[in-house]
PDB file of C-alpha atoms in Angstrom:
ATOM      1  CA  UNK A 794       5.487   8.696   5.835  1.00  0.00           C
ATOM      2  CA  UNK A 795       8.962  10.546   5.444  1.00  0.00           C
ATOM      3  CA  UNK A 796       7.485  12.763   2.434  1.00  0.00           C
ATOM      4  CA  UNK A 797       5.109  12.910  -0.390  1.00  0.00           C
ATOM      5  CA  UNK A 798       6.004  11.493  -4.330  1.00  0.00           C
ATOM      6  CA  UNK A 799       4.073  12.260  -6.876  1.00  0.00           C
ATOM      7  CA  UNK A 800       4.377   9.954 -10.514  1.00  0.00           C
ATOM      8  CA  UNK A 801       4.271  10.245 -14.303  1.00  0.00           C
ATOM      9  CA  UNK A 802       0.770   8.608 -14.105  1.00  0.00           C
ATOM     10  CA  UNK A 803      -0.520  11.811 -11.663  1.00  0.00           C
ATOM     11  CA  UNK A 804      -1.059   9.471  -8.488  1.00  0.00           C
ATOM     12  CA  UNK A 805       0.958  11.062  -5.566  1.00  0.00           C
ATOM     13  CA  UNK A 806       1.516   8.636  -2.836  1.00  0.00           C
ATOM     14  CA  UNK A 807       3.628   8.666   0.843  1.00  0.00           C
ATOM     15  CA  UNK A 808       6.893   8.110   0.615  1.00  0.00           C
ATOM     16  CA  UNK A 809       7.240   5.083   3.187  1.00  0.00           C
ATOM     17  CA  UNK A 810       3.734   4.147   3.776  1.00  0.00           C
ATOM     18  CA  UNK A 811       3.341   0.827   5.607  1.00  0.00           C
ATOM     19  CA  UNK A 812       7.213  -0.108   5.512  1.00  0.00           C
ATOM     20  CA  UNK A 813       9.188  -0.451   8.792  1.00  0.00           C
ATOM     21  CA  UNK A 814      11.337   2.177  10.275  1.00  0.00           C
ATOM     22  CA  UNK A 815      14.889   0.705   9.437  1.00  0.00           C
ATOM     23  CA  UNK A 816      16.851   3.712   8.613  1.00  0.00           C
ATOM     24  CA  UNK A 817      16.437   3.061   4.680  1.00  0.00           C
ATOM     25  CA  UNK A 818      15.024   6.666   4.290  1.00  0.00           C
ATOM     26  CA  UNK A 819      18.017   8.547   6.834  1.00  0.00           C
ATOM     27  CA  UNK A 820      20.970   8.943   3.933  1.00  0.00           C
ATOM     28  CA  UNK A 821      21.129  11.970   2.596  1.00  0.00           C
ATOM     29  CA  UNK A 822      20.257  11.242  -0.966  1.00  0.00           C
ATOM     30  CA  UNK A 823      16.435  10.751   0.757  1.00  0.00           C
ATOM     31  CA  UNK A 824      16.306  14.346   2.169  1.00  0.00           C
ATOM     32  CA  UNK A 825      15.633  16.131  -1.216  1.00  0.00           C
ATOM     33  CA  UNK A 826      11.796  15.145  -1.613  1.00  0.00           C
ATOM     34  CA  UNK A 827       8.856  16.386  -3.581  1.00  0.00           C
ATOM     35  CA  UNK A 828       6.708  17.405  -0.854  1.00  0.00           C
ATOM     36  CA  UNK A 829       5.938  17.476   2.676  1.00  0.00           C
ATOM     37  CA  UNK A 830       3.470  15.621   4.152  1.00  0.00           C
ATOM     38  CA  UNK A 831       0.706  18.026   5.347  1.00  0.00           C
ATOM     39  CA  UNK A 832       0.074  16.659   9.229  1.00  0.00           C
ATOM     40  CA  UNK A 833       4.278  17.327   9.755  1.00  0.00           C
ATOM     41  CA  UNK A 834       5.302  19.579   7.654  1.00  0.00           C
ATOM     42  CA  UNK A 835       6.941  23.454   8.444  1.00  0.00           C
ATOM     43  CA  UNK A 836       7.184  26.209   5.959  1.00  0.00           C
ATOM     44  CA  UNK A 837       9.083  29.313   5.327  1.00  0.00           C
ATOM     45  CA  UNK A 838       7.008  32.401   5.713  1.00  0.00           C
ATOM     46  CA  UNK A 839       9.373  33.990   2.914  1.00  0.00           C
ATOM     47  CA  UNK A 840       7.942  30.768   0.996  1.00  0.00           C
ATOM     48  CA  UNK A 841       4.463  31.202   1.355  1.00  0.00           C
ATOM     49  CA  UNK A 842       4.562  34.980   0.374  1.00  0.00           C
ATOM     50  CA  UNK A 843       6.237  34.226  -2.961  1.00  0.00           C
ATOM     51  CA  UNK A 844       4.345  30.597  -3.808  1.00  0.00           C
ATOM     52  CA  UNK A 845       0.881  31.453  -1.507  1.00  0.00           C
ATOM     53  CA  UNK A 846      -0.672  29.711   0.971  1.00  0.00           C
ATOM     54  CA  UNK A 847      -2.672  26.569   0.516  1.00  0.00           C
ATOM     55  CA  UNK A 848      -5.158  26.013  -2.006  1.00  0.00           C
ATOM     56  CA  UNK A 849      -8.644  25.585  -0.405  1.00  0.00           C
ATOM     57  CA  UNK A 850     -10.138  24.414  -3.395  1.00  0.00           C
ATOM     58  CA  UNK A 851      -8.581  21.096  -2.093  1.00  0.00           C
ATOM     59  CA  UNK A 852      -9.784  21.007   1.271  1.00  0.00           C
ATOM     60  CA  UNK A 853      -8.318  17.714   1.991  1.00  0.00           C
ATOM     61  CA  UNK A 854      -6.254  15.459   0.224  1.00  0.00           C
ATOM     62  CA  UNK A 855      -3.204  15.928  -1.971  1.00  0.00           C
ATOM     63  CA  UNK A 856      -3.220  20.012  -0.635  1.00  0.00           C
ATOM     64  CA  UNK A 857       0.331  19.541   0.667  1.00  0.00           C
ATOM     65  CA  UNK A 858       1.242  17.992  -2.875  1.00  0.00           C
ATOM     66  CA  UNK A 859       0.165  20.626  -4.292  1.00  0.00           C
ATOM     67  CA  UNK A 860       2.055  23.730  -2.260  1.00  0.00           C
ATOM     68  CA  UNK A 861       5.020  21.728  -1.874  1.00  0.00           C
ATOM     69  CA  UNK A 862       5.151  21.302  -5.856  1.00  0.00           C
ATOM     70  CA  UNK A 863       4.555  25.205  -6.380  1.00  0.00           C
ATOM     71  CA  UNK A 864       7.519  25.974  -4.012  1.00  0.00           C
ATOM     72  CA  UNK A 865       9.400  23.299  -6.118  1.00  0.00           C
ATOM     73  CA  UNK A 866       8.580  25.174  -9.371  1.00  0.00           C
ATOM     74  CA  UNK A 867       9.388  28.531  -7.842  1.00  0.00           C
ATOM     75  CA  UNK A 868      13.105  27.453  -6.920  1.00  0.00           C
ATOM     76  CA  UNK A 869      12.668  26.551  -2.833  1.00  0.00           C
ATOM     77  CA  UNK A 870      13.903  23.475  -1.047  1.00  0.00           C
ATOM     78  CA  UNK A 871      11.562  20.381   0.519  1.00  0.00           C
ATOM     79  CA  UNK A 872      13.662  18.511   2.593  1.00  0.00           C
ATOM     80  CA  UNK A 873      12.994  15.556   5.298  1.00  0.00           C
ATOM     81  CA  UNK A 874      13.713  15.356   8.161  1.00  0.00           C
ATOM     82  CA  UNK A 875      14.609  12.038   9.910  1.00  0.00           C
ATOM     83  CA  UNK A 876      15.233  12.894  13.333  1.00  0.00           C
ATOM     84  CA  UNK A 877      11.545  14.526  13.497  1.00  0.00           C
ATOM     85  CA  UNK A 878       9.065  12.253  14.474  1.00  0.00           C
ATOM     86  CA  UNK A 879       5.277  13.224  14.687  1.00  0.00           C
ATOM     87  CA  UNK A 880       2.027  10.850  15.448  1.00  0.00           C
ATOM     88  CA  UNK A 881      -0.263  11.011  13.240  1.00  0.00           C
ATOM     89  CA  UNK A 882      -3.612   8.665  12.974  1.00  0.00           C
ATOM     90  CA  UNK A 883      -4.051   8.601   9.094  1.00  0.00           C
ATOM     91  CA  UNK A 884      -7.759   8.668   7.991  1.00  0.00           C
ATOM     92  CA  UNK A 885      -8.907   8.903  11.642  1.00  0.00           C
ATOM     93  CA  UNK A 886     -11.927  11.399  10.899  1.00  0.00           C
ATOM     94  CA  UNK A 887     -12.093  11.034   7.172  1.00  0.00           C
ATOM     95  CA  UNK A 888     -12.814   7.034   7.376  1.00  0.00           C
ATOM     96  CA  UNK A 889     -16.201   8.278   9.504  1.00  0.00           C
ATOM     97  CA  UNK A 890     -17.572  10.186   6.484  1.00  0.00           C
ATOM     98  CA  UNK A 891     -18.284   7.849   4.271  1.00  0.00           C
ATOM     99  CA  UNK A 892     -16.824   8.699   0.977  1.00  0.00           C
ATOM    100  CA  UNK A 893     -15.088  11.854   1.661  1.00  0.00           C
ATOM    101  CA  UNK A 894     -11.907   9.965   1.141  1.00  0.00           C
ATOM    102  CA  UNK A 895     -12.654   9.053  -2.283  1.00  0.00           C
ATOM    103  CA  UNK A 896     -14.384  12.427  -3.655  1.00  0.00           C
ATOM    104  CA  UNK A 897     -11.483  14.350  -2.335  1.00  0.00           C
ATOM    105  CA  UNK A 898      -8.293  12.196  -3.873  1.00  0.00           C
ATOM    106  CA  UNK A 899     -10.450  11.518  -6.984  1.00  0.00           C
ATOM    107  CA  UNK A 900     -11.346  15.103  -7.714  1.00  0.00           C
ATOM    108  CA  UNK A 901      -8.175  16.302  -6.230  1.00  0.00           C
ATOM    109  CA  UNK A 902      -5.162  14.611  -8.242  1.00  0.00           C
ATOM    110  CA  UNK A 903      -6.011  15.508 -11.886  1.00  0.00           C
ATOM    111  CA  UNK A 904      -5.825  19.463 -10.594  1.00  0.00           C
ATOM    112  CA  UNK A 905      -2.516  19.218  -8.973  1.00  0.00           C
ATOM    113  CA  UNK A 906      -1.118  17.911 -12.443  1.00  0.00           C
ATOM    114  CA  UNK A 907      -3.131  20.821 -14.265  1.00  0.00           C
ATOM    115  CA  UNK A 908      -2.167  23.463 -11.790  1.00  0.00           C
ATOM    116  CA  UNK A 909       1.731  22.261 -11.488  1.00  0.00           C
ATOM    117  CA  UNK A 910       2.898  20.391 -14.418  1.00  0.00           C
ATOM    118  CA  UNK A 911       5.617  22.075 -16.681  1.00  0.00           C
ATOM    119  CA  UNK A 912       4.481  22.199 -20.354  1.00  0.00           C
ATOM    120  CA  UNK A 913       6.873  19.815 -21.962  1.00  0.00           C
ATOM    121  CA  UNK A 914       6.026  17.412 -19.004  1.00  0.00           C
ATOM    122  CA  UNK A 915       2.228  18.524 -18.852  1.00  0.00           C
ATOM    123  CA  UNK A 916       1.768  17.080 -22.977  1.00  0.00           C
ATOM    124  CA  UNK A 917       4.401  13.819 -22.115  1.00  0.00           C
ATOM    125  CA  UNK A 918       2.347  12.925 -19.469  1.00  0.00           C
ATOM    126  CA  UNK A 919      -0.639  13.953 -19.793  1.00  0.00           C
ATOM    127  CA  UNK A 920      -2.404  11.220 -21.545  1.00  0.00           C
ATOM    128  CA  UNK A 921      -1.389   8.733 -18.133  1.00  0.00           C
ATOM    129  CA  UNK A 922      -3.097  10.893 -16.316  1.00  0.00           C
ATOM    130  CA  UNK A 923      -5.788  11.133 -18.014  1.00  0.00           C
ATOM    131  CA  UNK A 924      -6.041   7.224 -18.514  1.00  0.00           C
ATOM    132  CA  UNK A 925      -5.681   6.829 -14.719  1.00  0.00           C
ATOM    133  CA  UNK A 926      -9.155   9.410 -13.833  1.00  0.00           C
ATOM    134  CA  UNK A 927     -10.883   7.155 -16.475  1.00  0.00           C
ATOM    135  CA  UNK A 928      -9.729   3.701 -14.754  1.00  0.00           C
ATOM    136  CA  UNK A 929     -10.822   5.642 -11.168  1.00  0.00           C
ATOM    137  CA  UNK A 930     -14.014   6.681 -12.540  1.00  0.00           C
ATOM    138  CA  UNK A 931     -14.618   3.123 -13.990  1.00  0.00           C
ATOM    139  CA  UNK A 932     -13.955   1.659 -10.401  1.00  0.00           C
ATOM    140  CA  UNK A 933     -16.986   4.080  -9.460  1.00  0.00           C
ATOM    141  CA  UNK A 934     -19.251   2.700 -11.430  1.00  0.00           C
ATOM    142  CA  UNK A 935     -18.422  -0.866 -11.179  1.00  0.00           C
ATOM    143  CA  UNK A 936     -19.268   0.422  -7.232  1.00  0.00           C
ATOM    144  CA  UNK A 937     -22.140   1.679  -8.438  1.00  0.00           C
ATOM    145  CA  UNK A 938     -21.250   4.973  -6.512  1.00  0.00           C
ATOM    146  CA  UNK A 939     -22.442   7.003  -9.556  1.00  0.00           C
ATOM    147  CA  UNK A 940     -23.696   9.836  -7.424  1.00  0.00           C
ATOM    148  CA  UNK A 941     -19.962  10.119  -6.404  1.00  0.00           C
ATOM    149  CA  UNK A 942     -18.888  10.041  -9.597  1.00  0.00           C
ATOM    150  CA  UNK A 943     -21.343  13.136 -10.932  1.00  0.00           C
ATOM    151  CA  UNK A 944     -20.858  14.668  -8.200  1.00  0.00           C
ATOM    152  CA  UNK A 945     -16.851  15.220  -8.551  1.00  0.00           C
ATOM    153  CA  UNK A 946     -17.283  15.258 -12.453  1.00  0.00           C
ATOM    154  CA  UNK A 947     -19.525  17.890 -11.927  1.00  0.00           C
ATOM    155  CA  UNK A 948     -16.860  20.325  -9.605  1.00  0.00           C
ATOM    156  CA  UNK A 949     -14.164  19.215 -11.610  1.00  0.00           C
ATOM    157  CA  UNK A 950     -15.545  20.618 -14.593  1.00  0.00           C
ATOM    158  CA  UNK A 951     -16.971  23.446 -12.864  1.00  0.00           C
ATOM    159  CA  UNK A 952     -13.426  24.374 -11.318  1.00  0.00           C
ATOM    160  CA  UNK A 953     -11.317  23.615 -14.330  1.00  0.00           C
ATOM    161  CA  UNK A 954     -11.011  27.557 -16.019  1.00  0.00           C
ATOM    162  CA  UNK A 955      -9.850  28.725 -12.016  1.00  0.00           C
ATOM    163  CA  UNK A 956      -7.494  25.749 -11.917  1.00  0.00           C
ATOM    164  CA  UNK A 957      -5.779  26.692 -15.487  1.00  0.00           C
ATOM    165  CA  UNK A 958      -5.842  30.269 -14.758  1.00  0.00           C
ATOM    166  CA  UNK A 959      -3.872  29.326 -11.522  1.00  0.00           C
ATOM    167  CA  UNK A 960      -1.409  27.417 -13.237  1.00  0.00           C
ATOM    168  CA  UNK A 961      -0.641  30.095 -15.911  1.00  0.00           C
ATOM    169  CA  UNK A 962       0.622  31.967 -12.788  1.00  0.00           C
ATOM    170  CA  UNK A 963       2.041  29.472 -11.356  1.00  0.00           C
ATOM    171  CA  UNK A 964       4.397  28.441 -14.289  1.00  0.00           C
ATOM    172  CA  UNK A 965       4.753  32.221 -15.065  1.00  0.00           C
ATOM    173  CA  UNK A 966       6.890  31.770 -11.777  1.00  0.00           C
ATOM    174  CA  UNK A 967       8.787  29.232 -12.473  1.00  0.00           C
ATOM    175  CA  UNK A 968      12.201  29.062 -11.830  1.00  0.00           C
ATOM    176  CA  UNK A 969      13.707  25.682 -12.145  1.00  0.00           C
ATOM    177  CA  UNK A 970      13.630  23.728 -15.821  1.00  0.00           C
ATOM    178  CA  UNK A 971      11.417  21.088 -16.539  1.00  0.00           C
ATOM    179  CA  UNK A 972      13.884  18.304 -16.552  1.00  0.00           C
ATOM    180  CA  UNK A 973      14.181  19.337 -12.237  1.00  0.00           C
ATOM    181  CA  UNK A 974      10.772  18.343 -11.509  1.00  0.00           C
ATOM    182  CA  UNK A 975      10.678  15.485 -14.216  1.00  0.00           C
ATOM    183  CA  UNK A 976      13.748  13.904 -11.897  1.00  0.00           C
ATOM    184  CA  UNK A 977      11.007  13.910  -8.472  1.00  0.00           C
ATOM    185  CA  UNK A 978       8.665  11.978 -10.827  1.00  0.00           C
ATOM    186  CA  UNK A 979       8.659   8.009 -10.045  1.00  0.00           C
ATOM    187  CA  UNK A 980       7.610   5.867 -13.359  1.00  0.00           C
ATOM    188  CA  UNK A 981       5.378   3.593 -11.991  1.00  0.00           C
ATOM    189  CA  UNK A 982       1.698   4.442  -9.813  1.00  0.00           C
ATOM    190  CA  UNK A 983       1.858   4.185  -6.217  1.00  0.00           C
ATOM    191  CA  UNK A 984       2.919   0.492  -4.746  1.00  0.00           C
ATOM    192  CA  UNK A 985      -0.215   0.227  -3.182  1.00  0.00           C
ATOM    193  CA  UNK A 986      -2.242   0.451  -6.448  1.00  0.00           C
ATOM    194  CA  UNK A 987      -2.164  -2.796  -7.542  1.00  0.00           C
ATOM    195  CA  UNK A 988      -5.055  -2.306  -9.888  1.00  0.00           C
ATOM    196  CA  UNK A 989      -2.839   0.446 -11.510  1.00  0.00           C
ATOM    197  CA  UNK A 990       0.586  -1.252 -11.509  1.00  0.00           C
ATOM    198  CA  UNK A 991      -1.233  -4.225 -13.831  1.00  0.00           C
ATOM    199  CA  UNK A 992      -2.040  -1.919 -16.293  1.00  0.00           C
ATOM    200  CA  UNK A 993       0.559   0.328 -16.459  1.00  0.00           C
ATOM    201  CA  UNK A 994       3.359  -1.897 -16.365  1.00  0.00           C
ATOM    202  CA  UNK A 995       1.860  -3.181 -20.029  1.00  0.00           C
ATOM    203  CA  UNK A 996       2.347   0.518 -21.361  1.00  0.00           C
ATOM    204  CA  UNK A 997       5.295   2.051 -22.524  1.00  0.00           C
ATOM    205  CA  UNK A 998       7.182   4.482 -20.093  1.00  0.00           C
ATOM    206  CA  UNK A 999       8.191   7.311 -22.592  1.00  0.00           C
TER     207      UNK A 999
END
Protein backbone atom coordinates (compact mmCIF):
# COMPACT_ATOMS: atom_id res chain seq x y z
CA UNK A 1 0.00 0.00 0.00
CA UNK A 2 1.61 3.58 -0.50
CA UNK A 3 -1.71 5.32 0.94
CA UNK A 4 -5.38 5.10 1.31
CA UNK A 5 -8.15 6.50 -1.64
CA UNK A 6 -11.34 6.84 -0.93
CA UNK A 7 -14.19 7.17 -4.16
CA UNK A 8 -17.40 8.93 -5.20
CA UNK A 9 -19.18 5.55 -4.58
CA UNK A 10 -17.88 5.66 -0.56
CA UNK A 11 -15.54 2.47 -1.00
CA UNK A 12 -11.99 3.50 0.22
CA UNK A 13 -9.41 1.16 -1.01
CA UNK A 14 -5.18 0.94 -0.80
CA UNK A 15 -3.55 2.81 -3.01
CA UNK A 16 -1.22 0.02 -4.65
CA UNK A 17 -2.68 -3.09 -3.35
CA UNK A 18 -1.38 -6.22 -5.10
CA UNK A 19 0.70 -4.26 -7.87
CA UNK A 20 4.52 -4.62 -8.02
CA UNK A 21 6.95 -2.23 -6.57
CA UNK A 22 8.23 -0.48 -9.86
CA UNK A 23 8.64 3.03 -8.82
CA UNK A 24 5.15 4.06 -10.49
CA UNK A 25 4.03 5.57 -7.08
CA UNK A 26 7.81 7.58 -6.28
CA UNK A 27 7.05 11.00 -8.52
CA UNK A 28 6.03 13.58 -6.71
CA UNK A 29 2.58 14.11 -8.07
CA UNK A 30 1.88 10.58 -5.87
CA UNK A 31 2.98 12.13 -2.50
CA UNK A 32 -0.20 14.29 -1.95
CA UNK A 33 -2.67 11.36 -0.86
CA UNK A 34 -5.94 11.09 0.95
CA UNK A 35 -4.88 9.15 3.82
CA UNK A 36 -2.37 7.16 5.50
CA UNK A 37 -2.52 3.76 5.86
CA UNK A 38 -3.07 2.96 9.59
CA UNK A 39 -0.20 0.01 10.21
CA UNK A 40 2.58 2.92 8.73
CA UNK A 41 1.40 5.91 9.21
CA UNK A 42 2.97 9.05 11.66
CA UNK A 43 1.04 12.02 12.81
CA UNK A 44 1.57 15.47 14.02
CA UNK A 45 0.74 15.89 17.64
CA UNK A 46 -0.27 19.63 16.67
CA UNK A 47 -2.66 17.52 14.24
CA UNK A 48 -4.30 15.38 16.51
CA UNK A 49 -5.06 18.24 19.06
CA UNK A 50 -6.90 20.30 16.43
CA UNK A 51 -8.65 17.17 14.29
CA UNK A 52 -8.67 14.46 17.57
CA UNK A 53 -7.48 11.29 17.88
CA UNK A 54 -8.97 8.23 16.31
CA UNK A 55 -12.45 7.36 16.29
CA UNK A 56 -13.06 4.14 18.33
CA UNK A 57 -16.38 3.74 17.15
CA UNK A 58 -14.43 2.10 14.21
CA UNK A 59 -12.30 -0.19 15.94
CA UNK A 60 -10.89 -1.62 12.87
CA UNK A 61 -11.20 -0.93 9.42
CA UNK A 62 -11.33 2.29 7.43
CA UNK A 63 -10.23 4.26 11.09
CA UNK A 64 -7.17 5.70 9.33
CA UNK A 65 -9.60 6.86 6.41
CA UNK A 66 -11.38 8.43 8.53
CA UNK A 67 -8.64 10.71 10.67
CA UNK A 68 -6.67 11.21 7.71
CA UNK A 69 -9.90 12.76 5.92
CA UNK A 70 -10.67 15.04 9.08
CA UNK A 71 -7.05 16.42 8.97
CA UNK A 72 -7.75 16.87 5.17
CA UNK A 73 -10.91 18.93 5.92
CA UNK A 74 -9.19 20.89 8.65
CA UNK A 75 -6.35 22.22 6.20
CA UNK A 76 -3.20 19.60 7.15
CA UNK A 77 -1.03 17.70 4.74
CA UNK A 78 -1.03 13.56 4.09
CA UNK A 79 1.86 12.85 2.27
CA UNK A 80 3.74 9.39 1.26
CA UNK A 81 6.51 8.49 1.73
CA UNK A 82 8.47 6.23 -0.71
CA UNK A 83 11.66 5.68 0.82
CA UNK A 84 9.74 4.25 4.07
CA UNK A 85 9.17 0.79 3.93
CA UNK A 86 7.23 -1.14 6.73
CA UNK A 87 6.05 -5.06 6.84
CA UNK A 88 2.94 -5.49 7.38
CA UNK A 89 0.86 -9.01 7.20
CA UNK A 90 -2.61 -7.65 6.03
CA UNK A 91 -5.59 -9.53 7.62
CA UNK A 92 -3.20 -11.71 9.68
CA UNK A 93 -5.50 -11.78 12.93
CA UNK A 94 -8.69 -10.50 11.43
CA UNK A 95 -8.92 -13.56 8.76
CA UNK A 96 -9.04 -15.89 12.24
CA UNK A 97 -12.31 -14.27 13.38
CA UNK A 98 -14.55 -15.24 11.16
CA UNK A 99 -16.47 -12.33 9.91
CA UNK A 100 -14.93 -9.53 11.70
CA UNK A 101 -13.59 -8.43 8.39
CA UNK A 102 -16.85 -7.99 6.88
CA UNK A 103 -18.96 -6.41 9.93
CA UNK A 104 -16.24 -3.90 10.38
CA UNK A 105 -15.74 -2.51 6.50
CA UNK A 106 -19.53 -2.98 6.01
CA UNK A 107 -20.63 -1.00 9.01
CA UNK A 108 -17.63 1.16 8.82
CA UNK A 109 -17.63 2.92 5.23
CA UNK A 110 -21.12 4.52 5.10
CA UNK A 111 -19.95 6.56 8.53
CA UNK A 112 -16.76 7.84 7.19
CA UNK A 113 -18.86 9.43 4.23
CA UNK A 114 -21.50 10.74 6.91
CA UNK A 115 -18.91 11.95 9.33
CA UNK A 116 -16.48 13.59 6.47
CA UNK A 117 -18.26 14.44 3.38
CA UNK A 118 -18.63 18.24 2.49
CA UNK A 119 -22.31 19.18 1.90
CA UNK A 120 -22.31 19.93 -1.77
CA UNK A 121 -20.33 16.59 -2.17
CA UNK A 122 -22.32 14.77 0.73
CA UNK A 123 -26.00 15.35 -1.60
CA UNK A 124 -23.81 14.64 -5.21
CA UNK A 125 -22.76 11.60 -3.91
CA UNK A 126 -24.70 10.45 -1.67
CA UNK A 127 -27.13 8.36 -3.50
CA UNK A 128 -23.73 5.98 -4.77
CA UNK A 129 -23.18 5.44 -1.56
CA UNK A 130 -26.09 4.58 -0.57
CA UNK A 131 -26.64 2.19 -3.66
CA UNK A 132 -23.29 0.52 -2.83
CA UNK A 133 -24.49 -0.49 1.30
CA UNK A 134 -27.65 -1.88 -0.48
CA UNK A 135 -25.57 -4.04 -3.17
CA UNK A 136 -23.21 -5.09 0.16
CA UNK A 137 -26.12 -5.91 2.15
CA UNK A 138 -27.66 -7.90 -0.82
CA UNK A 139 -24.31 -9.94 -1.05
CA UNK A 140 -25.22 -10.80 2.75
CA UNK A 141 -28.12 -12.27 2.16
CA UNK A 142 -27.45 -14.08 -0.96
CA UNK A 143 -24.64 -15.53 1.86
CA UNK A 144 -27.24 -16.08 3.91
CA UNK A 145 -25.15 -14.28 6.69
CA UNK A 146 -28.34 -12.46 7.83
CA UNK A 147 -27.27 -12.42 11.43
CA UNK A 148 -24.34 -10.27 10.07
CA UNK A 149 -26.40 -8.24 8.33
CA UNK A 150 -28.88 -7.31 11.55
CA UNK A 151 -26.34 -7.22 13.45
CA UNK A 152 -24.40 -4.13 11.67
CA UNK A 153 -27.88 -2.69 10.57
CA UNK A 154 -28.69 -2.72 13.97
CA UNK A 155 -25.28 -0.48 15.29
CA UNK A 156 -25.44 1.44 12.32
CA UNK A 157 -28.69 2.72 13.09
CA UNK A 158 -28.05 2.82 16.64
CA UNK A 159 -24.79 5.03 16.06
CA UNK A 160 -26.11 7.22 13.32
CA UNK A 161 -27.35 10.63 15.64
CA UNK A 162 -23.38 10.37 17.35
CA UNK A 163 -21.98 9.99 13.84
CA UNK A 164 -23.99 13.24 12.43
CA UNK A 165 -23.42 15.12 15.51
CA UNK A 166 -19.64 14.40 14.88
CA UNK A 167 -19.69 15.55 11.51
CA UNK A 168 -21.48 18.88 12.27
CA UNK A 169 -18.18 19.52 14.16
CA UNK A 170 -16.20 18.25 11.98
CA UNK A 171 -17.32 20.40 8.92
CA UNK A 172 -17.77 23.34 11.41
CA UNK A 173 -13.85 23.01 11.10
CA UNK A 174 -13.37 22.95 7.89
CA UNK A 175 -10.93 24.77 6.21
CA UNK A 176 -10.35 23.77 2.68
CA UNK A 177 -13.45 24.09 -0.09
CA UNK A 178 -15.28 21.32 -1.24
CA UNK A 179 -13.91 21.17 -4.70
CA UNK A 180 -10.16 20.14 -2.54
CA UNK A 181 -11.46 16.99 -1.29
CA UNK A 182 -13.76 16.32 -4.41
CA UNK A 183 -10.12 16.31 -6.43
CA UNK A 184 -8.81 13.05 -3.81
CA UNK A 185 -12.06 11.35 -4.92
CA UNK A 186 -11.42 8.52 -7.73
CA UNK A 187 -14.75 7.94 -10.02
CA UNK A 188 -14.86 4.47 -10.15
CA UNK A 189 -15.10 1.68 -6.81
CA UNK A 190 -12.03 0.06 -5.84
CA UNK A 191 -10.21 -2.21 -8.76
CA UNK A 192 -10.66 -5.08 -6.79
CA UNK A 193 -14.50 -4.84 -6.70
CA UNK A 194 -15.37 -6.35 -9.65
CA UNK A 195 -18.93 -6.89 -8.59
CA UNK A 196 -19.04 -3.03 -8.16
CA UNK A 197 -17.13 -1.87 -11.26
CA UNK A 198 -20.07 -3.91 -13.45
CA UNK A 199 -22.56 -1.92 -12.09
CA UNK A 200 -21.25 1.25 -11.75
CA UNK A 201 -19.61 1.62 -14.91
CA UNK A 202 -23.49 1.44 -16.41
CA UNK A 203 -24.33 4.65 -14.24
CA UNK A 204 -23.65 8.02 -14.99
CA UNK A 205 -20.58 9.71 -13.23
CA UNK A 206 -22.10 13.22 -12.42
Amino acid sequence: STGEEDSIWGTPFSRGRGEADKGQYDGGECHSILAGSGAASLCRVDALNDIGLFDEWFFAYYEDVDISFRARLAGWRVRYAPEAIVYHHIGATSEKLGDFRLQHMHKNFPVVFIKNMPAGLFFTYGWRVLGVFGFKMLQLVKKLKLILLIKLLFKIIIHLPKAFRQRHRIQRNRRVDPSYIDGFLHQAPPPTQSGLIKITTKLPVK
